[in-house]
PDB file of C-alpha atoms and ligand atoms in Angstrom:
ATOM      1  CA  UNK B   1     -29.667 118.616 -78.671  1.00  0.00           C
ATOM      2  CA  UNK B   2     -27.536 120.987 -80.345  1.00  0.00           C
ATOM      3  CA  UNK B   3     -23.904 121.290 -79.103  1.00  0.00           C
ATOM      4  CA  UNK B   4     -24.035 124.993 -77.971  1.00  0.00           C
ATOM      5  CA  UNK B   5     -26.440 123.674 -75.353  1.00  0.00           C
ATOM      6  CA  UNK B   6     -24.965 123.313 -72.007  1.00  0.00           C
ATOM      7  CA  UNK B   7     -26.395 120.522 -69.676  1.00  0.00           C
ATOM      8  CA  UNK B   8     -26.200 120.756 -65.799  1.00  0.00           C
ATOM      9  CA  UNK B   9     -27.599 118.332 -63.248  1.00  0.00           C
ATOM     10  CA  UNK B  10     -26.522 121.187 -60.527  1.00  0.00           C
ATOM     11  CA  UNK B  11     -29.195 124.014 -59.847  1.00  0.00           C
ATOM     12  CA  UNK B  12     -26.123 126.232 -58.948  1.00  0.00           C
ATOM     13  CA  UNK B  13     -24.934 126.130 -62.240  1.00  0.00           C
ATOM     14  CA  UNK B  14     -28.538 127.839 -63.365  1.00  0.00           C
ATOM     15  CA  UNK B  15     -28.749 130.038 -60.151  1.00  0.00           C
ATOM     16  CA  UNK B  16     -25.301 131.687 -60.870  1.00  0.00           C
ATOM     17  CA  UNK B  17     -24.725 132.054 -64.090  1.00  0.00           C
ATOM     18  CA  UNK B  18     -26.238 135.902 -64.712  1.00  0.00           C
ATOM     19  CA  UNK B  19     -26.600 135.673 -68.482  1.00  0.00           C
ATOM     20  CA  UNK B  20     -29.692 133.164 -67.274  1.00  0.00           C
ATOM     21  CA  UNK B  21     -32.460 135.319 -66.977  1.00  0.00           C
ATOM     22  CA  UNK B  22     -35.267 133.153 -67.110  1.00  0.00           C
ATOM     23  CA  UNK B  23     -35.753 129.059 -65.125  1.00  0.00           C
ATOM     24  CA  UNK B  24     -38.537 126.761 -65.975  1.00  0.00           C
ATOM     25  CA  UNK B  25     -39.516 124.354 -63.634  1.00  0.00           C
ATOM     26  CA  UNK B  26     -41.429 121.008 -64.867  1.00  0.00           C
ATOM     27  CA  UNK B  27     -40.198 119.040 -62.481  1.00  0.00           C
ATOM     28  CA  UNK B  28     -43.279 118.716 -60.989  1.00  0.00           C
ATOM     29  CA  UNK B  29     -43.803 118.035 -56.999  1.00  0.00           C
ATOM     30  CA  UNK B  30     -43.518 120.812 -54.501  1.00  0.00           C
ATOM     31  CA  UNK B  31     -40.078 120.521 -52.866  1.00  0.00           C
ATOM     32  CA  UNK B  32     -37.265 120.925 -54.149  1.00  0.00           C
ATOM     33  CA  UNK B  33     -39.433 122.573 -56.848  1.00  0.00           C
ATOM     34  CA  UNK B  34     -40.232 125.007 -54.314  1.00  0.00           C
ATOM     35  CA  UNK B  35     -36.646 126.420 -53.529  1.00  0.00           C
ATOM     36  CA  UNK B  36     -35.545 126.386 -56.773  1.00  0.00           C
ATOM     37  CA  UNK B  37     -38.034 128.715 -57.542  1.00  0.00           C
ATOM     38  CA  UNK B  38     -37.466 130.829 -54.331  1.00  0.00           C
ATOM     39  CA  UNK B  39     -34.207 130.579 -55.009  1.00  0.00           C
ATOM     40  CA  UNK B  40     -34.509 131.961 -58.970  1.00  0.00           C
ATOM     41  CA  UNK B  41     -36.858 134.710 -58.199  1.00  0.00           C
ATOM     42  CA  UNK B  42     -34.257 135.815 -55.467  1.00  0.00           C
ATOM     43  CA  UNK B  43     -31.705 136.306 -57.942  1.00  0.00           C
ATOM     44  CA  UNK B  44     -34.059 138.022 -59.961  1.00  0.00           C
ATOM     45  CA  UNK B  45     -34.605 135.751 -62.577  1.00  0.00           C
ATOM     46  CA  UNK B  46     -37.878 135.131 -63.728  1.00  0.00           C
ATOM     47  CA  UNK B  47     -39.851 132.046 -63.719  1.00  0.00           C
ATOM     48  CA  UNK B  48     -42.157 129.411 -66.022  1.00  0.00           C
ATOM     49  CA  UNK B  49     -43.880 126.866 -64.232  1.00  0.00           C
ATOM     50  CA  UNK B  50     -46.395 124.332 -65.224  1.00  0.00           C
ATOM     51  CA  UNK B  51     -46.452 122.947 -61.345  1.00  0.00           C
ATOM     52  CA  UNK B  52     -50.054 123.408 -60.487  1.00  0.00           C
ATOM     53  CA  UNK B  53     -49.539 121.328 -57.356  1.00  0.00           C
ATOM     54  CA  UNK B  54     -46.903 124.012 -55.875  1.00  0.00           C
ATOM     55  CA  UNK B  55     -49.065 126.912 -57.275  1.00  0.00           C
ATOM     56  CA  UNK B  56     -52.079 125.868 -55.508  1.00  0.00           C
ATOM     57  CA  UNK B  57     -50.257 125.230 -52.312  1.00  0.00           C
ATOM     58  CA  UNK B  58     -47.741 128.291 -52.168  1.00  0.00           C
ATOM     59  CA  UNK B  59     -48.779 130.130 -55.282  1.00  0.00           C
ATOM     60  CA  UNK B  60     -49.601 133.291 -52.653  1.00  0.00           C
ATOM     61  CA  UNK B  61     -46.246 133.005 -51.431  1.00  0.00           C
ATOM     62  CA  UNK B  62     -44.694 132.611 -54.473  1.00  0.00           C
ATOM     63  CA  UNK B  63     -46.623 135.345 -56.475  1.00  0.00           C
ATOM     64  CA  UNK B  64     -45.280 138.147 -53.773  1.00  0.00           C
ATOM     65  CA  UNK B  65     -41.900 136.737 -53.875  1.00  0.00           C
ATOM     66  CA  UNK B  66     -41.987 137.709 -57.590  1.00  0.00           C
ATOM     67  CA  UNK B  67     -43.098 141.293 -57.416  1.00  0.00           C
ATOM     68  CA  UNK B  68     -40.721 141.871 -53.825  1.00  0.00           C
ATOM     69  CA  UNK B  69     -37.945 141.125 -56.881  1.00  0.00           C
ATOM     70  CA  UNK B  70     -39.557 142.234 -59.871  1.00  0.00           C
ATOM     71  CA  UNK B  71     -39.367 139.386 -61.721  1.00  0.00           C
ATOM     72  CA  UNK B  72     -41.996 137.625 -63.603  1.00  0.00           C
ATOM     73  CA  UNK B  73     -43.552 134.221 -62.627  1.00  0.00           C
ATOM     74  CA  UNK B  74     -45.509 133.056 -65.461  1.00  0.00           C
ATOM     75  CA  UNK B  75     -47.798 129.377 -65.192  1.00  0.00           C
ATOM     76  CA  UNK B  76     -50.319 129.404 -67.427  1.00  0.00           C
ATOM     77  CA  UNK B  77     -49.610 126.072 -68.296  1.00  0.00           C
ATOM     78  CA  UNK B  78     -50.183 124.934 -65.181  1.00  0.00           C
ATOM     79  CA  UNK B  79     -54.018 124.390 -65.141  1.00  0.00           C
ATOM     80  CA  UNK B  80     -55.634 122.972 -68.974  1.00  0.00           C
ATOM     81  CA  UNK B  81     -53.021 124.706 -70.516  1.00  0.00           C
ATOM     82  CA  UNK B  82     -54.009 123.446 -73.804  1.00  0.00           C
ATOM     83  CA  UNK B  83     -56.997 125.296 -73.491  1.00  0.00           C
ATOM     84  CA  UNK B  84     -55.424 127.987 -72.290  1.00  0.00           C
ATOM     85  CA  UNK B  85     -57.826 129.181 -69.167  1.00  0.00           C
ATOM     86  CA  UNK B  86     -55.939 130.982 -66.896  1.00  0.00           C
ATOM     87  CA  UNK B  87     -54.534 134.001 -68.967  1.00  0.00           C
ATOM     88  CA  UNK B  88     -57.954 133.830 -70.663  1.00  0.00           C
ATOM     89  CA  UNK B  89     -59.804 134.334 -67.328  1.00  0.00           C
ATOM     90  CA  UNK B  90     -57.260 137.028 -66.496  1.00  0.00           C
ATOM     91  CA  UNK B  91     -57.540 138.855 -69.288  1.00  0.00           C
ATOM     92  CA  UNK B  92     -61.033 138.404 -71.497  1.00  0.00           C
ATOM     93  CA  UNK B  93     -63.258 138.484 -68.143  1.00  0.00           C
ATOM     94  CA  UNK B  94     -61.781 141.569 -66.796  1.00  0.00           C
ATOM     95  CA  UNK B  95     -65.022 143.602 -67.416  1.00  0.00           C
ATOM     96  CA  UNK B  96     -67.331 140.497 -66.444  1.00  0.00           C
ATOM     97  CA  UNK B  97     -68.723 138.666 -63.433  1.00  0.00           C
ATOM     98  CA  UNK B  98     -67.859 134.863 -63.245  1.00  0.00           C
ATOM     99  CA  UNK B  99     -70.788 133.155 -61.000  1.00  0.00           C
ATOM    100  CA  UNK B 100     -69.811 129.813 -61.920  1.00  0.00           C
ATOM    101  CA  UNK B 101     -66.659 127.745 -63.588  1.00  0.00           C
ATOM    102  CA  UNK B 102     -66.893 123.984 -63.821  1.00  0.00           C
ATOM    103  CA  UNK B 103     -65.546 121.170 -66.000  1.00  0.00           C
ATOM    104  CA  UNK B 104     -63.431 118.226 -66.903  1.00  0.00           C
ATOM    105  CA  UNK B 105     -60.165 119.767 -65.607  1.00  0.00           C
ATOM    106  CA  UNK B 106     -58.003 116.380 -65.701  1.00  0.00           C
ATOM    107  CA  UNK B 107     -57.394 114.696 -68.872  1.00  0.00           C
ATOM    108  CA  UNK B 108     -56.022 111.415 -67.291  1.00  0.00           C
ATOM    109  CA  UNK B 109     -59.590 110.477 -65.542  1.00  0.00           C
ATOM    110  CA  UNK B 110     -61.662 111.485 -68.751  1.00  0.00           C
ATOM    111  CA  UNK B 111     -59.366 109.260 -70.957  1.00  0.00           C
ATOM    112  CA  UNK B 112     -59.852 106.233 -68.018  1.00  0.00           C
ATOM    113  CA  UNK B 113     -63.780 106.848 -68.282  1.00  0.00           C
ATOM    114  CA  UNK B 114     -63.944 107.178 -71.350  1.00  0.00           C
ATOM    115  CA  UNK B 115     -61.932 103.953 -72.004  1.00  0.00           C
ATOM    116  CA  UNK B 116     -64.048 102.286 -69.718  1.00  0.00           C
ATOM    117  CA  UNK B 117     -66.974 103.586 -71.121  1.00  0.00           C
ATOM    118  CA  UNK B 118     -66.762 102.986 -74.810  1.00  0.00           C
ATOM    119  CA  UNK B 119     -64.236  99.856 -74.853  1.00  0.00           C
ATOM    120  CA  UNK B 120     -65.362  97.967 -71.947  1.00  0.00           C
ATOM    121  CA  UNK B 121     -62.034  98.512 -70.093  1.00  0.00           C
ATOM    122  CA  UNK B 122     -61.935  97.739 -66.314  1.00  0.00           C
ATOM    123  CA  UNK B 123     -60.377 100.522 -64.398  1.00  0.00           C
ATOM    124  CA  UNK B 124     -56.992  98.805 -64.107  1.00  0.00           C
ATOM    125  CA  UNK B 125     -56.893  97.922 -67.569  1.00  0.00           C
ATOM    126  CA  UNK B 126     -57.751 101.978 -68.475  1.00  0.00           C
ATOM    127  CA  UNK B 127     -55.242 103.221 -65.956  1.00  0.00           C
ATOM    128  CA  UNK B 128     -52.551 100.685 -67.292  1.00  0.00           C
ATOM    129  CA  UNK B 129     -53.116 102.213 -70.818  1.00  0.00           C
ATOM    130  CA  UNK B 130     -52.730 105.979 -69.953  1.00  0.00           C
ATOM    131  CA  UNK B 131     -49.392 106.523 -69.453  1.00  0.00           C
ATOM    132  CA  UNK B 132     -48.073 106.222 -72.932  1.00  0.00           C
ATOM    133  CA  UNK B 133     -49.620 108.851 -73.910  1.00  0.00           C
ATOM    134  CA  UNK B 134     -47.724 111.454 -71.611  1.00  0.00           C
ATOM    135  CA  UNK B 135     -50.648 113.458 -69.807  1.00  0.00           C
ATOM    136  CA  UNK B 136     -50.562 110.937 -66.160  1.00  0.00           C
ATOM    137  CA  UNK B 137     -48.312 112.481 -63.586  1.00  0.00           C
ATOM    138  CA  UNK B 138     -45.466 110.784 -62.494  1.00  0.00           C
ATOM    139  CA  UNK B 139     -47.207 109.071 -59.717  1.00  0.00           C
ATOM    140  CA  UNK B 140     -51.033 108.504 -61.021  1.00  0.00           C
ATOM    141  CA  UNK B 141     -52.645 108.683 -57.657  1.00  0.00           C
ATOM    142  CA  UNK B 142     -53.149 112.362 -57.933  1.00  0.00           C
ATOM    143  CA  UNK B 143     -54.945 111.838 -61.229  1.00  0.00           C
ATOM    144  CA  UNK B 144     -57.241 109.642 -59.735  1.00  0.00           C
ATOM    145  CA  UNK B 145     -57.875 110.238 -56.580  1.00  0.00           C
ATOM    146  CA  UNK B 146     -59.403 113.876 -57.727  1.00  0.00           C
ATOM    147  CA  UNK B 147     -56.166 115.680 -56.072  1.00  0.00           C
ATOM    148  CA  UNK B 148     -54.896 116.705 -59.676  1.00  0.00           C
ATOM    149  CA  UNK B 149     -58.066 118.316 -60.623  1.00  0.00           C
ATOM    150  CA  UNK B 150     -59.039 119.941 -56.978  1.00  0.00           C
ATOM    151  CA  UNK B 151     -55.372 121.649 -57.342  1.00  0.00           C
ATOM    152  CA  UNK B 152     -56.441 122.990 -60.721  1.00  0.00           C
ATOM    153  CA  UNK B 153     -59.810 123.978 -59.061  1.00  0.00           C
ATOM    154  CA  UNK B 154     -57.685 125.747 -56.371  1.00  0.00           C
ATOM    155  CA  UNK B 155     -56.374 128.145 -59.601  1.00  0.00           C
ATOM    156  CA  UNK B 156     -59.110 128.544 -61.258  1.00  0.00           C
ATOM    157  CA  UNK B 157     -61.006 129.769 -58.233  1.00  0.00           C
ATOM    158  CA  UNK B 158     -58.278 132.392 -57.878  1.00  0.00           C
ATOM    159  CA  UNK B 159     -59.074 133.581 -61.375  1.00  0.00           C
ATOM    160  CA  UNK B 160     -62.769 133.351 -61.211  1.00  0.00           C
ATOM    161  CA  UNK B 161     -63.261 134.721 -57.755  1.00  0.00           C
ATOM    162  CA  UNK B 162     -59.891 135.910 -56.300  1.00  0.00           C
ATOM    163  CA  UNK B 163     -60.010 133.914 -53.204  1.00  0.00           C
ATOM    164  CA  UNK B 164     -56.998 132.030 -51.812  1.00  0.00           C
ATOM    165  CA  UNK B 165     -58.145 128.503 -50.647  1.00  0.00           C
ATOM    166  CA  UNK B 166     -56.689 125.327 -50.329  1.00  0.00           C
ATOM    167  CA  UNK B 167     -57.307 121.557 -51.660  1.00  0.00           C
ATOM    168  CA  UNK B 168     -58.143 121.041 -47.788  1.00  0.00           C
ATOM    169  CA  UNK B 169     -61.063 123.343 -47.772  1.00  0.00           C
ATOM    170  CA  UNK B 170     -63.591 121.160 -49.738  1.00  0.00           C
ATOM    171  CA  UNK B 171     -64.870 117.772 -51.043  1.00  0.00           C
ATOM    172  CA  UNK B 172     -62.544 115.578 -53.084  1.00  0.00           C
ATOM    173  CA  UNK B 173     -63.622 112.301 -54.651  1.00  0.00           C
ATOM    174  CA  UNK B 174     -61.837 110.895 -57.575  1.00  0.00           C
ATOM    175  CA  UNK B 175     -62.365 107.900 -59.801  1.00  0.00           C
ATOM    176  CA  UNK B 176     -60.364 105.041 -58.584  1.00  0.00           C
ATOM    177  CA  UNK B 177     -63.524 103.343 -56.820  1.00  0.00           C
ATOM    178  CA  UNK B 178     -65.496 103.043 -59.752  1.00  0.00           C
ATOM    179  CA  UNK B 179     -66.001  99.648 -61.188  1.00  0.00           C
ATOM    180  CA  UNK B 180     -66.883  98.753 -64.853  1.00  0.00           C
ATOM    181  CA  UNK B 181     -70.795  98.346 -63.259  1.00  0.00           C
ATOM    182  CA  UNK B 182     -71.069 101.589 -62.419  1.00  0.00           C
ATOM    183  CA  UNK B 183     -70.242 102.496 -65.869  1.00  0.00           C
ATOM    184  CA  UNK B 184     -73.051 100.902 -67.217  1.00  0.00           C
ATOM    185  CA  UNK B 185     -75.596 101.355 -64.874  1.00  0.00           C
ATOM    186  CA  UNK B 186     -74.752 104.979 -65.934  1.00  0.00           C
ATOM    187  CA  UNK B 187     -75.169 103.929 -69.022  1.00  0.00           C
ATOM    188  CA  UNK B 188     -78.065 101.887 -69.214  1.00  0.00           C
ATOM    189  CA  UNK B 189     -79.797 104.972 -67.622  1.00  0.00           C
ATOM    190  CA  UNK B 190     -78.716 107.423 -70.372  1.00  0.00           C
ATOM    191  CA  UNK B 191     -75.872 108.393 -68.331  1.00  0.00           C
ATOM    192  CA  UNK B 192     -72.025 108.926 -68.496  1.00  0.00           C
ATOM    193  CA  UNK B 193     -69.797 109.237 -65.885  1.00  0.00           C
ATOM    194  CA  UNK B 194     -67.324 112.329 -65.706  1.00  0.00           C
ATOM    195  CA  UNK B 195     -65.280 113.916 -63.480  1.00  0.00           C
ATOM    196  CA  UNK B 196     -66.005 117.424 -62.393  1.00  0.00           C
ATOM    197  CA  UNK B 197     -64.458 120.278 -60.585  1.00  0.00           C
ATOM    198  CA  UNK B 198     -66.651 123.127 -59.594  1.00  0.00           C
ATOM    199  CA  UNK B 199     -66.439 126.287 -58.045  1.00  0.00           C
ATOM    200  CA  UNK B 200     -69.422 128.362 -57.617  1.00  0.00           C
ATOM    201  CA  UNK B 201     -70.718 131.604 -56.044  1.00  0.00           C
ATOM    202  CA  UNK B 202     -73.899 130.511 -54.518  1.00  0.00           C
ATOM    203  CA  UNK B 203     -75.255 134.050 -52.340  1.00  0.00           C
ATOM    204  CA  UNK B 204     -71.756 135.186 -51.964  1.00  0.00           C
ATOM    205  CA  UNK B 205     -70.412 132.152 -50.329  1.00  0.00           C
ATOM    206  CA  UNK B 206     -67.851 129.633 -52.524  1.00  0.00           C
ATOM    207  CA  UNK B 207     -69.066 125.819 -53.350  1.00  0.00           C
ATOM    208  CA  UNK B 208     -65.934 124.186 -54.151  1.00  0.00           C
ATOM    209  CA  UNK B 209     -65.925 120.417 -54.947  1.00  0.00           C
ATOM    210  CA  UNK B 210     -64.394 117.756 -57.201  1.00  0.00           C
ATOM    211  CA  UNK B 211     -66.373 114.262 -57.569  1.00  0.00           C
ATOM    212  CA  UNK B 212     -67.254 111.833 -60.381  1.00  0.00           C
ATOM    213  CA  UNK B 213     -70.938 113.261 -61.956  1.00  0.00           C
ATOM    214  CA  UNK B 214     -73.499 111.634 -63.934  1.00  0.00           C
ATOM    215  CA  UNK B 215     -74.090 113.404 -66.862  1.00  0.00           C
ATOM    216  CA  UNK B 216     -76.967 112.809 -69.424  1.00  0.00           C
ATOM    217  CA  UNK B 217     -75.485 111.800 -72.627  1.00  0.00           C
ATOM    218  CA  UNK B 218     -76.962 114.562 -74.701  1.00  0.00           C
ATOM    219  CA  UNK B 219     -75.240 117.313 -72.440  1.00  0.00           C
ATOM    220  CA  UNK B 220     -71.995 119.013 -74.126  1.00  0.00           C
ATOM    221  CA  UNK B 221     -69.767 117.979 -71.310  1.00  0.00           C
ATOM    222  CA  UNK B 222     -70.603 114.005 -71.905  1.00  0.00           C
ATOM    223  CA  UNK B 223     -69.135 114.646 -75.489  1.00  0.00           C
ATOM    224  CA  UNK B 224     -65.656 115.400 -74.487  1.00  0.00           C
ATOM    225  CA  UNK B 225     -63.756 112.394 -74.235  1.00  0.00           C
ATOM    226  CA  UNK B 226     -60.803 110.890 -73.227  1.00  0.00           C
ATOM    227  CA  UNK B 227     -57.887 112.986 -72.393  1.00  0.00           C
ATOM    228  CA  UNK B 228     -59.741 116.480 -73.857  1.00  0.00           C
ATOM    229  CA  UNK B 229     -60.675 118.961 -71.228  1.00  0.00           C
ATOM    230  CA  UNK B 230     -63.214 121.535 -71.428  1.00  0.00           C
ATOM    231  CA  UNK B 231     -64.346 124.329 -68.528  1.00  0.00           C
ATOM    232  CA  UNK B 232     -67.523 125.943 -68.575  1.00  0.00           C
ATOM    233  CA  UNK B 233     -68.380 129.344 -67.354  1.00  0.00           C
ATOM    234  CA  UNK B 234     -71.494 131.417 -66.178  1.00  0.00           C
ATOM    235  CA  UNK B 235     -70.848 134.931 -66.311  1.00  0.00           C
ATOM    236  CA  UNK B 236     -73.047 137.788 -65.893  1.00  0.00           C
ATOM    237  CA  UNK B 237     -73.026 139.100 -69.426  1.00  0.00           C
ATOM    238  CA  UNK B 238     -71.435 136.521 -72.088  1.00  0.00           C
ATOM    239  CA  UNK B 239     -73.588 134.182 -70.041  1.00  0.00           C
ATOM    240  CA  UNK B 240     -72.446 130.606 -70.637  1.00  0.00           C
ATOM    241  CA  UNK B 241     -68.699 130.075 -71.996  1.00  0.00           C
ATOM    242  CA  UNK B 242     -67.243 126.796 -73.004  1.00  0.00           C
ATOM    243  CA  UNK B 243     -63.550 126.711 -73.073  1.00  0.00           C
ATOM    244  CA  UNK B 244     -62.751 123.687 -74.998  1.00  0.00           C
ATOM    245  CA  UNK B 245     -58.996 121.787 -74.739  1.00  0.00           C
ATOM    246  CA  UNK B 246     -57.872 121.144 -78.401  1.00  0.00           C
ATOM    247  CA  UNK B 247     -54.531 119.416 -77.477  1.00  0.00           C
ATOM    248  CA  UNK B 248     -53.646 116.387 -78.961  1.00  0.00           C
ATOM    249  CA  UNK B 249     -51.248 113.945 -77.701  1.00  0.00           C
ATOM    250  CA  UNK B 250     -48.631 112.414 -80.050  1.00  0.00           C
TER     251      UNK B 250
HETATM  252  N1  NDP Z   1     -47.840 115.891 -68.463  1.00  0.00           N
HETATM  253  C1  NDP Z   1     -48.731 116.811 -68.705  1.00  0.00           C
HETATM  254  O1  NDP Z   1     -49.613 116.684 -69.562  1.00  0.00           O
HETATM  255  C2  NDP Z   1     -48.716 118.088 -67.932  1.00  0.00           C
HETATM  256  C3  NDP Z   1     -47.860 118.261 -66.866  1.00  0.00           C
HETATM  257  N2  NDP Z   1     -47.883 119.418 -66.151  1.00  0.00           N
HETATM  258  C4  NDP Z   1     -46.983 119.620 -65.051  1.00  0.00           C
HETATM  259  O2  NDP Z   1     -45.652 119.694 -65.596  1.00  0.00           O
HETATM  260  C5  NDP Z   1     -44.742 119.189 -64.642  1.00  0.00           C
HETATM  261  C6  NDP Z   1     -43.939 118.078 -65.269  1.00  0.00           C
HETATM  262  O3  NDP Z   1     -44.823 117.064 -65.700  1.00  0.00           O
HETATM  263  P1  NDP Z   1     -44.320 115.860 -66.613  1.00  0.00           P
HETATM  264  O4  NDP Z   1     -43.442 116.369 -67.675  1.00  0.00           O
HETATM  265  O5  NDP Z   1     -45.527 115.089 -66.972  1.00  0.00           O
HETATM  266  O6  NDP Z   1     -43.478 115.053 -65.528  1.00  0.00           O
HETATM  267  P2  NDP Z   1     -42.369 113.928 -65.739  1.00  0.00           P
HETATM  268  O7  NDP Z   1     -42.350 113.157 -64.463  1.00  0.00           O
HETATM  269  O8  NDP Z   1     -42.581 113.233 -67.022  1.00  0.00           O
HETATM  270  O9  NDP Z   1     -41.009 114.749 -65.881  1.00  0.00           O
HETATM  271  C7  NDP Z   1     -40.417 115.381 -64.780  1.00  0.00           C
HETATM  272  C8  NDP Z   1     -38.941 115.542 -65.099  1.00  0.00           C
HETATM  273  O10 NDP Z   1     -38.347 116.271 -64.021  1.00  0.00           O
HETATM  274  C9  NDP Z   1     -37.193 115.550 -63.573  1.00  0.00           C
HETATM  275  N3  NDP Z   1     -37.024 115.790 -62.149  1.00  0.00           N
HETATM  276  C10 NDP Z   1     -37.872 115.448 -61.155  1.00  0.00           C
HETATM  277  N4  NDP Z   1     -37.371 115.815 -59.954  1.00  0.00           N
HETATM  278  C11 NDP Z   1     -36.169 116.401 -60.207  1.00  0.00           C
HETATM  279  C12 NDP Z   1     -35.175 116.982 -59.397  1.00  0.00           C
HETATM  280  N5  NDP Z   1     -35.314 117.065 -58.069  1.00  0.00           N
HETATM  281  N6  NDP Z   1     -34.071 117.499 -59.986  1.00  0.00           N
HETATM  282  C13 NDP Z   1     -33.938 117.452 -61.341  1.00  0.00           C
HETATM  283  N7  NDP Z   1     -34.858 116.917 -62.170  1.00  0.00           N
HETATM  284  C14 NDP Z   1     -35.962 116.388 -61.613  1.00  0.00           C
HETATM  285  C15 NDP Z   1     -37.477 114.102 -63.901  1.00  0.00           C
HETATM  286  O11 NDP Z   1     -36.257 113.423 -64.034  1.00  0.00           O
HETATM  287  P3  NDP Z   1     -36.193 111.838 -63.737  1.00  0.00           P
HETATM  288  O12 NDP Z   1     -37.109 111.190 -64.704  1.00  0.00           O
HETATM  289  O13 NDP Z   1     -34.756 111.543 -63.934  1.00  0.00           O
HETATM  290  O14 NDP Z   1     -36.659 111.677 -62.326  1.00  0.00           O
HETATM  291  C16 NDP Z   1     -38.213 114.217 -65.225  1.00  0.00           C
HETATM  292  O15 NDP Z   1     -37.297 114.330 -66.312  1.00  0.00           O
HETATM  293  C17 NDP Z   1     -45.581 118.749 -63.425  1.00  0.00           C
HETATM  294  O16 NDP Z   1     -45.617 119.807 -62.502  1.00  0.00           O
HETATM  295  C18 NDP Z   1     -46.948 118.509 -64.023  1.00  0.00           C
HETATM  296  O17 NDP Z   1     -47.976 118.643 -63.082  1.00  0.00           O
HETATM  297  C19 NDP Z   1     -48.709 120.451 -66.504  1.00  0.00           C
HETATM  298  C20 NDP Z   1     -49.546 120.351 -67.565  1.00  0.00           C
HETATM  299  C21 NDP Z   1     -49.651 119.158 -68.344  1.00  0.00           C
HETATM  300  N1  LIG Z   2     -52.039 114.919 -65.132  1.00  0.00           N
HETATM  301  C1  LIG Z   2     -52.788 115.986 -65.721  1.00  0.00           C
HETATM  302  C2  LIG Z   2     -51.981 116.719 -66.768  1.00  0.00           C
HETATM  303  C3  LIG Z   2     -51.102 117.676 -66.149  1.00  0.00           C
HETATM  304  O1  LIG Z   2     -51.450 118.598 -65.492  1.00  0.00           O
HETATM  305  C4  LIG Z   2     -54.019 115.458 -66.408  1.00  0.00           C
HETATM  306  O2  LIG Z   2     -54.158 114.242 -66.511  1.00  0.00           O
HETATM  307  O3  LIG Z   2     -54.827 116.280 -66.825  1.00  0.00           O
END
C-alpha cells in the first residue's frame, strides 16, 4: 500500500475527516454496516456498497436517507455485479416492460453443482473447495441455503417491477440438501440441477421464489457453470434478454 495511504481501524476517523467525500462499505452483514452508512450519508458523504444483504433489507430506508442529504448511494455491485444488472435494468429498460427476470444469481451454488455434477464431488467435498476462490461469503450458509440469491432476487425485483418486498415474502430453498444421487438421477434423465431465482408478473400479481430447478441439458441456462451467473429477461419488446456474468476469479 503506498505510504500516503492512511489506515484507520476507527470509523470516526472516516466520518470526520471532511476532505472524505465518498465511504465504501464491503464489510458485508447488516449491522454495524448499517450505521456506518447512516452515519456517512448524514454527513453528507456519499456511499458504495456491494452489501446486497443490507440493501434488500433497508435499501428503502437507506435510498431516502441519501436524497434527504443529497448524497449519492451507489451498489451496483451488489447483485451479479460482474454482469452488471442493476444499472443495466435501470437504465437500458427504461422504455420497456420486464414480465419476467430469472437466473443463476449466486455463483457459489452453481460452482458446488457444477462440481458435483461434472467431477463427482459430494456436496461437502464441493463446498470445502469454494472458498479459495473468493466468491463464498464469509459465513457460507447464506450461499447455500438460497438466502444469498433470494436477497439478490429482492433487488432485482425492485428494478424489474419497482416493488419493495422482503426475503420473508416468498419461497426459499437452497442447495445444501442435495446429495450426489440427486445429481445423477438428474442426470441420467437428461437433466442438470441449478439454482434459480425468479420473479415474475403473472396477471399483475408478483411470483417470487428461489429453489434448486431441473433443467434439460440442452437449455442455455444448464451451460453456465460453476461460479458464472447469468439472468434472463422477458420483456415486452426486446423479448428474451440474457445477461451473461463474464467475471473470472483469479
Ligand atoms: N465476494 C464476492 O464475490 C462478492 C461480495 N459481495 C459483497 O461484498 C461484501 C464483502 O464481501 P467479501 O469481500 O467477500 O467479504 P470478506 O468477509 O472477505 O471481507 C469482509 C472484510 O470486512 C472486514 N470487516 C467485517 N466486519 C467489520 C467491522 N465491523 N469493522 C471493520 N471491518 C470489518 C473483514 O475484516 P476481518 O477479516 O478482520 O473480520 C474483512 O476484511 C459483502 O457484503 C458481500 O456480500 C458482493 C459481490 C461479490
Ligand atoms: N456469495 C455470492 C457473491 C457475492 O455476492 C455468490 O456466491 O454469488
Amino acid at each position: 500500500m503506498a505510504k500516503e495511504v492512511e489506515l484507520t481501524t476507527n470509523f470516526d476517523d472516516i466520518l470526520h475527516d471532511t476532505e472524505i467525500k465518498i465511504v465504501v462499505e464491503l464489510m458485508g452483514g447488516l449491522h454495524p454496516a448499517k450505521e456506518y452508512i447512516s452515519d456517512a450519508l448524514n454527513a453528507g458523504k456519499n456511499v458504495v456498497t456491494a452489501n446486497k444483504d443490507l440493501m434488500a433489507t433497508f435499501g428503502s430506508e437507506l435510498i431516502a436517507l441519501a436524497a434527504k442529504n443529497k448524497c449519492d448511494l451507489m451498489y451496483d455491485a451488489s447483485v451479479a455485479g460482474g454482469i452488471p444488472i442493476l444499472r443495466t435494468l435501470s437504465t437500458s429498460y427504461a422504455s420497456d416492460k420486464i414480465s419476467e427476470i430469472q437466473g443463476i444469481i449466486n455463483g457459489t451454488t452453481n460452482y458446488i453443482l457444477s462440481q458435483m455434477g461434472e467431477k463427482g464431488l459430494s456436496y461437502d467435498e464441493a463446498l470445502k473447495n469454494a472458498p479459495k476462490l473468493g466468491f463464498v461469503e464469509a459465513d457460507p450458509t447464506n450461499d447455500v441455503t438460497g438466502k444469498d440469491a433470494a436477497y439478490s432476487i429482492v433487488i432485482l425485483s425492485k428494478f424489474a417491477f419497482g416493488t419493495k418486498i422482503s426475503i420473508n415474502d416468498f419461497t426459499i430453498e437452497g442447495i445444501n440438501h442435495l446429495q450426489k444421487f440427486d445429481i445423477e438421477q438428474a442426470q441420467a434423465m437428461g437433466y442438470v440441477i441449478k439454482l434459480i431465482g425468479i420473479a415474475k408478473n403473472i396477471a399483475g400479481k408478483l411470483f417470487v421464489k428461489v429453489a434448486p430447478c431441473l433443467l434439460p441439458n440442452n437449455a442455455i441456462m444448464a451451460h453456465i457453470k460453476n461460479e458464472l451467473m447469468l439472468c434472463k429477461l422477458r420483456v415486452k419488446v426486446l423479448a428474451q434478454r440474457f445477461l451473461l456474468d463474464q467475471v473470472q476469479v483469479v
